[in-house]
Amino acid sequence: MERKRVIIDCDPGIDDSLALMLALSTDELEVAGITIVCGNGPAELGFSNARKVLRQMGRLDVPVFKGAEQPLKREYVSALDTHGRDALGESFLPEVLGAGPTENAVDFLERELSKGRCSVIALGPLTNLALLADRAPGAFGQIEELVSMGGNFRSHGNCSPVAEYNYWEDPDAAALVYDMAARMGKKIHMVGLDVTRQIVLTPNLLEYMKRLDPETGEFVQAITKFYFDFHWEWEHIIGCVINDPLAVAYFADRSLCSGQEAYVAIETGGISIGQSVVDSMGFYRKEPNAMVLTRTDPLRFFRMFFGRILRLGEDRLDLLDTLVR
Ligand code: RIB
Ligand code: CA
């Protein structure tokens, strides 16, 4: 099996952490490195949390690099209200001692992508990728495939009626990245709220995970309990939407999501700042710069998610059919 080399750019972050667990458990992927961007929490917290997840997975060999600490232009607005004061669900896990970042994230992205045959899964704001595109467009053009958890098409926003957090937190970066993709004839795989909202980790699914693998289940519970409370209070659901793991699952298996190619532009000001404007009808007469995912299969996702992180065959996951809504 040829492994797909990938860099994960993220803002861990509870769902980013679950996504990292999935990526590190997916044999088809070779995680070349993790780059941190400010988003859910400050970059310093994201760096620390990525290392906590790597320790949990026994993968402290994977290098982590700290990147942008501010959006390109806007004032930084965190999502610590959603992810907790430690940006990891107030699990307050002990710090991983030892080496701090050895190189800036954008320097790593430029160096690694210039070698070719490497993709990027972006799970946070696109600030690092915008800095790369601006400074080293050649390296940006070398990205084999770019999957971005972000944006929304027909689903409502989560930061405003029309904007999703990753693109709202740094709309100028998102706009620059989508514009660069258009100019280079590239298509960004936009895994937005239209599909990720269907991926809900429920108390029963968490209980099932704990029964199957207490150690992994307890870790997932430790970092998601805060997220459950947030979702009850703000979205009035029992469970939590885990956005980022779907982007990793889709990268590994494209049949998990489907949608349509379209030209996408990001609004950078005004009442709809951060909105991903999806030209599905071709009004702007511009070539598509995105594959906008709009349909997915939650049961197939959870079969992959449980199967990979618990290292279990589908025959051991028979209850999923009754637990996944
Ligand atoms: O809007 C959801 C996205 O914003 C997720 O990636 C979450 O981790 C936050 O970064
Ligand atoms: Ca994220």
Tab-separated table of C-alpha atoms and ligand atoms in Angstrom:
chain	number	residue	atom	x	y	z
A	1	MET	CA	0.000	0.000	0.000
A	2	GLU	CA	1.452	3.393	-0.941
A	3	ARG	CA	1.127	5.721	2.044
A	4	LYS	CA	-0.036	9.302	1.425
A	5	ARG	CA	2.368	11.829	2.944
A	6	VAL	CA	0.515	14.644	4.705
A	7	ILE	CA	1.042	17.659	6.937
A	8	ILE	CA	-1.784	18.436	9.356
A	9	ASP	CA	-2.230	22.159	10.003
A	10	CYS	CA	-4.477	22.570	13.023
A	11	ASP	CA	-5.564	24.480	16.128
A	12	PRO	CA	-5.981	21.744	18.804
A	13	GLY	CA	-8.667	22.085	20.011
A	14	ILE	CA	-10.877	19.164	21.009
A	15	ASP	CA	-12.022	18.009	17.587
A	16	ASP	CA	-8.580	18.684	16.104
A	17	SER	CA	-7.212	16.293	18.749
A	18	LEU	CA	-9.689	13.583	17.753
A	19	ALA	CA	-8.663	14.179	14.133
A	20	LEU	CA	-4.991	13.760	15.018
A	21	MET	CA	-5.841	10.481	16.794
A	22	LEU	CA	-7.568	9.262	13.627
A	23	ALA	CA	-4.739	10.366	11.333
A	24	LEU	CA	-2.115	8.663	13.497
A	25	SER	CA	-4.186	5.462	13.489
A	26	THR	CA	-4.688	5.428	9.699
A	27	ASP	CA	-1.985	3.329	8.068
A	28	GLU	CA	-2.620	4.858	4.635
A	29	LEU	CA	-1.358	8.203	5.966
A	30	GLU	CA	2.213	9.180	6.764
A	31	VAL	CA	2.015	12.265	8.997
A	32	ALA	CA	5.156	14.224	8.064
A	33	GLY	CA	4.484	16.870	10.673
A	34	ILE	CA	1.896	18.896	12.558
A	35	THR	CA	1.807	22.675	12.143
A	36	ILE	CA	-0.039	24.805	14.672
A	37	VAL	CA	-2.063	27.920	13.944
A	38	CYS	CA	-3.840	30.210	16.399
A	39	GLY	CA	-7.537	29.477	16.417
A	40	ASN	CA	-9.473	27.575	19.065
A	41	GLY	CA	-6.690	28.593	21.403
A	42	PRO	CA	-3.443	30.571	21.172
A	43	ALA	CA	-0.711	28.827	19.150
A	44	GLU	CA	1.240	28.106	22.329
A	45	LEU	CA	-1.686	26.088	23.707
A	46	GLY	CA	-2.195	24.361	20.383
A	47	PHE	CA	1.448	23.300	20.338
A	48	SER	CA	1.194	21.942	23.876
A	49	ASN	CA	-2.055	20.103	23.161
A	50	ALA	CA	-0.729	18.504	19.991
A	51	ARG	CA	2.131	17.072	22.034
A	52	LYS	CA	-0.337	15.744	24.637
A	53	VAL	CA	-2.214	13.894	21.890
A	54	LEU	CA	1.033	12.535	20.427
A	55	ARG	CA	1.989	11.261	23.881
A	56	GLN	CA	-1.404	9.551	24.212
A	57	MET	CA	-0.834	7.890	20.843
A	58	GLY	CA	2.788	6.936	21.576
A	59	ARG	CA	3.893	9.089	18.658
A	60	LEU	CA	6.077	11.821	20.099
A	61	ASP	CA	8.343	11.102	17.104
A	62	VAL	CA	6.016	13.230	14.953
A	63	PRO	CA	7.418	16.794	14.789
A	64	VAL	CA	5.210	19.728	15.809
A	65	PHE	CA	5.821	23.296	14.629
A	66	LYS	CA	4.322	26.497	15.967
A	67	GLY	CA	2.988	28.999	13.414
A	68	ALA	CA	0.862	32.099	13.273
A	69	GLU	CA	-0.066	33.663	16.593
A	70	GLN	CA	-2.406	36.244	15.043
A	71	PRO	CA	-4.729	36.367	12.016
A	72	LEU	CA	-3.365	38.304	9.013
A	73	LYS	CA	-5.348	41.461	9.734
A	74	ARG	CA	-8.259	40.890	12.128
A	75	GLU	CA	-7.892	40.943	15.884
A	76	TYR	CA	-7.498	37.379	17.159
A	77	VAL	CA	-10.689	35.876	18.610
A	78	SER	CA	-10.270	32.452	20.244
A	79	ALA	CA	-12.882	29.729	20.714
A	80	LEU	CA	-11.842	28.948	24.288
A	81	ASP	CA	-15.495	29.323	25.295
A	82	THR	CA	-16.080	26.155	23.284
A	83	HIS	CA	-12.841	24.276	23.910
A	84	GLY	CA	-12.142	25.280	27.536
A	85	ARG	CA	-9.405	27.311	29.187
A	86	ASP	CA	-6.701	24.787	28.156
A	87	ALA	CA	-8.266	24.406	24.669
A	88	LEU	CA	-8.525	20.685	25.460
A	89	GLY	CA	-11.862	20.530	27.231
A	90	GLU	CA	-10.369	21.608	30.584
A	91	SER	CA	-8.874	18.144	30.906
A	92	PHE	CA	-5.730	19.918	32.164
A	93	LEU	CA	-3.548	16.960	31.192
A	94	PRO	CA	0.091	17.179	32.325
A	95	GLU	CA	2.428	19.023	29.957
A	96	VAL	CA	4.784	17.037	27.730
A	97	LEU	CA	8.245	18.005	28.884
A	98	GLY	CA	11.172	18.449	26.528
A	99	ALA	CA	11.773	19.989	23.129
A	100	GLY	CA	9.825	23.065	22.113
A	101	PRO	CA	9.295	23.970	18.442
A	102	THR	CA	12.537	23.553	16.495
A	103	GLU	CA	11.419	25.524	13.442
A	104	ASN	CA	8.620	27.926	12.502
A	105	ALA	CA	5.601	26.183	10.970
A	106	VAL	CA	5.657	28.167	7.710
A	107	ASP	CA	9.373	27.415	7.254
A	108	PHE	CA	8.594	23.722	7.745
A	109	LEU	CA	5.660	23.866	5.321
A	110	GLU	CA	7.857	25.532	2.670
A	111	ARG	CA	10.730	23.090	3.178
A	112	GLU	CA	8.579	19.943	3.248
A	113	LEU	CA	6.165	20.874	0.439
A	114	SER	CA	9.003	21.894	-1.859
A	115	LYS	CA	10.019	18.222	-1.917
A	116	GLY	CA	6.706	17.444	-3.685
A	117	ARG	CA	4.241	14.592	-3.201
A	118	CYS	CA	2.867	15.915	0.084
A	119	SER	CA	-0.681	17.018	0.905
A	120	VAL	CA	-2.118	19.257	3.600
A	121	ILE	CA	-5.147	18.689	5.805
A	122	ALA	CA	-6.066	22.064	7.326
A	123	LEU	CA	-8.250	21.836	10.426
A	124	GLY	CA	-8.037	25.425	11.620
A	125	PRO	CA	-7.882	28.966	10.269
A	126	LEU	CA	-5.797	29.207	7.073
A	127	THR	CA	-3.292	31.783	8.353
A	128	ASN	CA	-0.206	29.524	8.042
A	129	LEU	CA	-1.186	28.521	4.505
A	130	ALA	CA	-1.815	32.142	3.518
A	131	LEU	CA	1.611	33.148	4.827
A	132	LEU	CA	3.117	30.277	2.832
A	133	ALA	CA	1.205	31.183	-0.349
A	134	ASP	CA	2.300	34.803	-0.057
A	135	ARG	CA	5.963	34.067	0.699
A	136	ALA	CA	6.525	30.902	-1.302
A	137	PRO	CA	3.820	30.449	-3.961
A	138	GLY	CA	5.913	27.720	-5.572
A	139	ALA	CA	5.788	25.600	-2.424
A	140	PHE	CA	2.050	26.294	-2.053
A	141	GLY	CA	1.592	25.172	-5.656
A	142	GLN	CA	3.379	21.919	-4.782
A	143	ILE	CA	0.611	20.891	-2.328
A	144	GLU	CA	-0.607	17.626	-3.834
A	145	GLU	CA	-4.107	17.904	-2.310
A	146	LEU	CA	-5.505	20.475	0.116
A	147	VAL	CA	-8.391	19.429	2.340
A	148	SER	CA	-9.777	22.192	4.554
A	149	MET	CA	-12.293	21.749	7.357
A	150	GLY	CA	-14.021	25.094	7.043
A	151	GLY	CA	-16.792	27.094	5.528
A	152	ASN	CA	-20.393	26.199	4.819
A	153	PHE	CA	-22.661	26.194	1.792
A	154	ARG	CA	-26.329	25.650	2.646
A	155	SER	CA	-25.805	25.026	6.371
A	156	HIS	CA	-25.934	28.029	8.720
A	157	GLY	CA	-22.768	29.386	10.269
A	158	ASN	CA	-21.466	28.815	13.789
A	159	CYS	CA	-19.948	32.270	14.354
A	160	SER	CA	-22.612	34.293	12.623
A	161	PRO	CA	-25.706	33.381	10.619
A	162	VAL	CA	-23.440	32.776	7.610
A	163	ALA	CA	-19.846	32.205	8.763
A	164	GLU	CA	-17.972	29.166	10.057
A	165	TYR	CA	-15.211	29.734	12.692
A	166	ASN	CA	-12.059	28.757	10.761
A	167	TYR	CA	-12.851	31.150	7.900
A	168	TRP	CA	-14.381	33.779	10.201
A	169	GLU	CA	-11.389	33.923	12.553
A	170	ASP	CA	-9.084	34.810	9.645
A	171	PRO	CA	-11.170	35.697	6.559
A	172	ASP	CA	-8.259	37.451	4.859
A	173	ALA	CA	-6.193	34.263	5.028
A	174	ALA	CA	-9.056	32.121	3.756
A	175	ALA	CA	-9.709	34.579	0.923
A	176	LEU	CA	-6.031	34.623	-0.063
A	177	VAL	CA	-5.803	30.811	-0.068
A	178	TYR	CA	-8.956	30.323	-2.156
A	179	ASP	CA	-7.852	33.092	-4.524
A	180	MET	CA	-4.418	31.506	-4.900
A	181	ALA	CA	-6.039	28.134	-5.572
A	182	ALA	CA	-8.135	29.753	-8.305
A	183	ARG	CA	-5.108	31.371	-9.883
A	184	MET	CA	-3.181	28.079	-9.814
A	185	GLY	CA	-6.068	25.998	-11.135
A	186	LYS	CA	-6.182	24.000	-7.894
A	187	LYS	CA	-9.318	22.756	-6.130
A	188	ILE	CA	-9.551	22.901	-2.346
A	189	HIS	CA	-11.652	20.115	-0.818
A	190	MET	CA	-13.961	22.158	1.421
A	191	VAL	CA	-15.230	19.921	4.256
A	192	GLY	CA	-17.657	22.413	5.726
A	193	LEU	CA	-20.487	22.477	8.222
A	194	ASP	CA	-22.892	21.002	5.643
A	195	VAL	CA	-21.231	17.630	6.229
A	196	THR	CA	-19.489	17.967	9.597
A	197	ARG	CA	-22.704	18.847	11.451
A	198	GLN	CA	-23.869	15.302	10.692
A	199	ILE	CA	-20.980	13.840	12.715
A	200	VAL	CA	-22.190	13.826	16.333
A	201	LEU	CA	-20.339	11.982	19.079
A	202	THR	CA	-23.123	11.025	21.503
A	203	PRO	CA	-22.929	9.816	25.134
A	204	ASN	CA	-23.879	6.304	23.958
A	205	LEU	CA	-21.133	6.265	21.339
A	206	LEU	CA	-18.659	7.431	23.963
A	207	GLU	CA	-19.859	4.752	26.390
A	208	TYR	CA	-19.474	2.138	23.643
A	209	MET	CA	-15.918	3.346	22.999
A	210	LYS	CA	-15.099	3.089	26.710
A	211	ARG	CA	-16.502	-0.485	26.861
A	212	LEU	CA	-14.422	-1.518	23.836
A	213	ASP	CA	-11.209	0.228	24.902
A	214	PRO	CA	-11.291	1.811	28.375
A	215	GLU	CA	-7.955	3.614	28.057
A	216	THR	CA	-8.743	5.339	24.761
A	217	GLY	CA	-12.355	5.897	25.795
A	218	GLU	CA	-11.343	7.578	29.049
A	219	PHE	CA	-8.966	9.898	27.159
A	220	VAL	CA	-11.677	10.859	24.659
A	221	GLN	CA	-14.132	11.414	27.518
A	222	ALA	CA	-11.604	13.588	29.381
A	223	ILE	CA	-11.218	15.949	26.433
A	224	THR	CA	-14.873	15.991	25.282
A	225	LYS	CA	-16.903	16.392	28.481
A	226	PHE	CA	-16.613	20.212	28.292
A	227	TYR	CA	-17.646	20.052	24.624
A	228	PHE	CA	-20.814	18.079	25.526
A	229	ASP	CA	-21.829	20.786	27.968
A	230	PHE	CA	-21.159	23.525	25.420
A	231	HIS	CA	-23.309	21.761	22.793
A	232	TRP	CA	-26.198	21.296	25.209
A	233	GLU	CA	-26.084	24.983	26.145
A	234	TRP	CA	-25.634	26.498	22.689
A	235	GLU	CA	-26.871	23.967	20.129
A	236	HIS	CA	-29.329	22.144	22.470
A	237	ILE	CA	-28.069	18.735	21.416
A	238	ILE	CA	-26.993	15.744	23.526
A	239	GLY	CA	-23.509	15.052	22.219
A	240	CYS	CA	-20.915	17.074	20.362
A	241	VAL	CA	-20.297	17.827	16.706
A	242	ILE	CA	-16.783	16.598	15.907
A	243	ASN	CA	-15.937	18.530	12.749
A	244	ASP	CA	-12.244	17.901	12.121
A	245	PRO	CA	-12.060	14.074	12.122
A	246	LEU	CA	-14.332	14.013	9.049
A	247	ALA	CA	-11.715	15.956	7.070
A	248	VAL	CA	-9.101	13.312	7.916
A	249	ALA	CA	-11.482	10.448	7.157
A	250	TYR	CA	-12.410	12.033	3.818
A	251	PHE	CA	-8.733	12.507	2.917
A	252	ALA	CA	-8.190	8.782	3.546
A	253	ASP	CA	-11.385	7.665	1.761
A	254	ARG	CA	-12.919	10.131	-0.733
A	255	SER	CA	-16.084	8.056	-1.033
A	256	LEU	CA	-17.057	9.191	2.485
A	257	CYS	CA	-18.304	12.552	1.221
A	258	SER	CA	-19.717	13.859	-2.024
A	259	GLY	CA	-20.583	17.279	-3.341
A	260	GLN	CA	-19.931	19.565	-6.275
A	261	GLU	CA	-17.153	21.595	-7.792
A	262	ALA	CA	-17.700	25.344	-7.563
A	263	TYR	CA	-15.942	28.675	-7.458
A	264	VAL	CA	-15.687	29.792	-3.815
A	265	ALA	CA	-14.745	33.226	-2.506
A	266	ILE	CA	-14.483	34.323	1.122
A	267	GLU	CA	-16.056	37.574	2.309
A	268	THR	CA	-13.507	39.717	4.195
A	269	GLY	CA	-15.689	42.470	5.580
A	270	GLY	CA	-19.121	43.646	6.544
A	271	ILE	CA	-22.017	41.813	8.118
A	272	SER	CA	-21.190	38.490	6.419
A	273	ILE	CA	-17.441	38.544	7.109
A	274	GLY	CA	-15.948	35.055	6.868
A	275	GLN	CA	-18.764	33.669	4.717
A	276	SER	CA	-17.722	31.123	2.108
A	277	VAL	CA	-19.664	32.289	-0.945
A	278	VAL	CA	-20.241	29.158	-3.058
A	279	ASP	CA	-21.063	29.986	-6.684
A	280	SER	CA	-22.879	26.731	-7.406
A	281	MET	CA	-24.765	28.277	-10.360
A	282	GLY	CA	-21.783	29.834	-12.146
A	283	PHE	CA	-22.902	33.447	-11.806
A	284	TYR	CA	-19.304	34.693	-11.700
A	285	ARG	CA	-18.278	32.581	-14.738
A	286	LYS	CA	-15.089	31.538	-12.962
A	287	GLU	CA	-13.460	28.111	-13.014
A	288	PRO	CA	-14.088	26.072	-9.856
A	289	ASN	CA	-11.406	26.375	-7.163
A	290	ALA	CA	-13.108	24.034	-4.731
A	291	MET	CA	-14.820	20.693	-4.303
A	292	VAL	CA	-17.621	21.631	-1.880
A	293	LEU	CA	-18.695	18.592	0.119
A	294	THR	CA	-22.403	18.485	0.961
A	295	ARG	CA	-23.256	14.824	1.668
A	296	THR	CA	-21.703	12.226	3.947
A	297	ASP	CA	-22.507	8.941	5.688
A	298	PRO	CA	-22.165	9.239	9.493
A	299	LEU	CA	-22.342	5.469	10.014
A	300	ARG	CA	-19.505	4.839	7.591
A	301	PHE	CA	-17.523	7.618	9.284
A	302	PHE	CA	-17.947	6.150	12.786
A	303	ARG	CA	-17.080	2.677	11.508
A	304	MET	CA	-13.772	4.140	10.279
A	305	PHE	CA	-13.247	6.338	13.358
A	306	PHE	CA	-13.862	3.544	15.871
A	307	GLY	CA	-12.164	0.892	13.752
A	308	ARG	CA	-8.959	2.873	13.301
A	309	ILE	CA	-8.472	4.453	16.725
A	310	LEU	CA	-9.536	1.305	18.585
A	311	ARG	CA	-7.786	-0.970	16.074
A	312	LEU	CA	-10.893	-3.163	15.778
A	313	GLY	CA	-12.415	-4.960	12.801
A	314	GLU	CA	-15.979	-4.128	11.751
A	315	ASP	CA	-17.156	-7.443	13.229
A	316	ARG	CA	-16.381	-6.009	16.697
A	317	LEU	CA	-18.378	-2.812	16.013
A	318	ASP	CA	-21.829	-4.325	15.552
A	319	LEU	CA	-23.572	-1.878	17.914
A	320	LEU	CA	-22.624	1.146	15.807
A	321	ASP	CA	-25.605	0.542	13.493
A	322	THR	CA	-27.962	1.139	16.398
A	323	LEU	CA	-25.970	3.951	18.021
A	324	VAL	CA	-25.293	6.236	15.043
A	325	ARG	CA	-28.218	8.490	14.251
B	1	RIB	O1	-16.025	25.576	12.923
B	1	RIB	C1	-15.430	24.387	13.383
B	1	RIB	C2	-13.943	24.455	13.252
B	1	RIB	O2	-13.440	25.550	14.021
B	1	RIB	C3	-13.237	23.215	13.797
B	1	RIB	O3	-12.061	23.009	13.085
B	1	RIB	C4	-12.935	23.599	15.204
B	1	RIB	O4	-11.810	22.881	15.726
B	1	RIB	C5	-12.580	25.047	15.041
B	1	RIB	O5	-11.223	25.130	14.591
B	2	CA	CA	-9.937	22.949	14.283
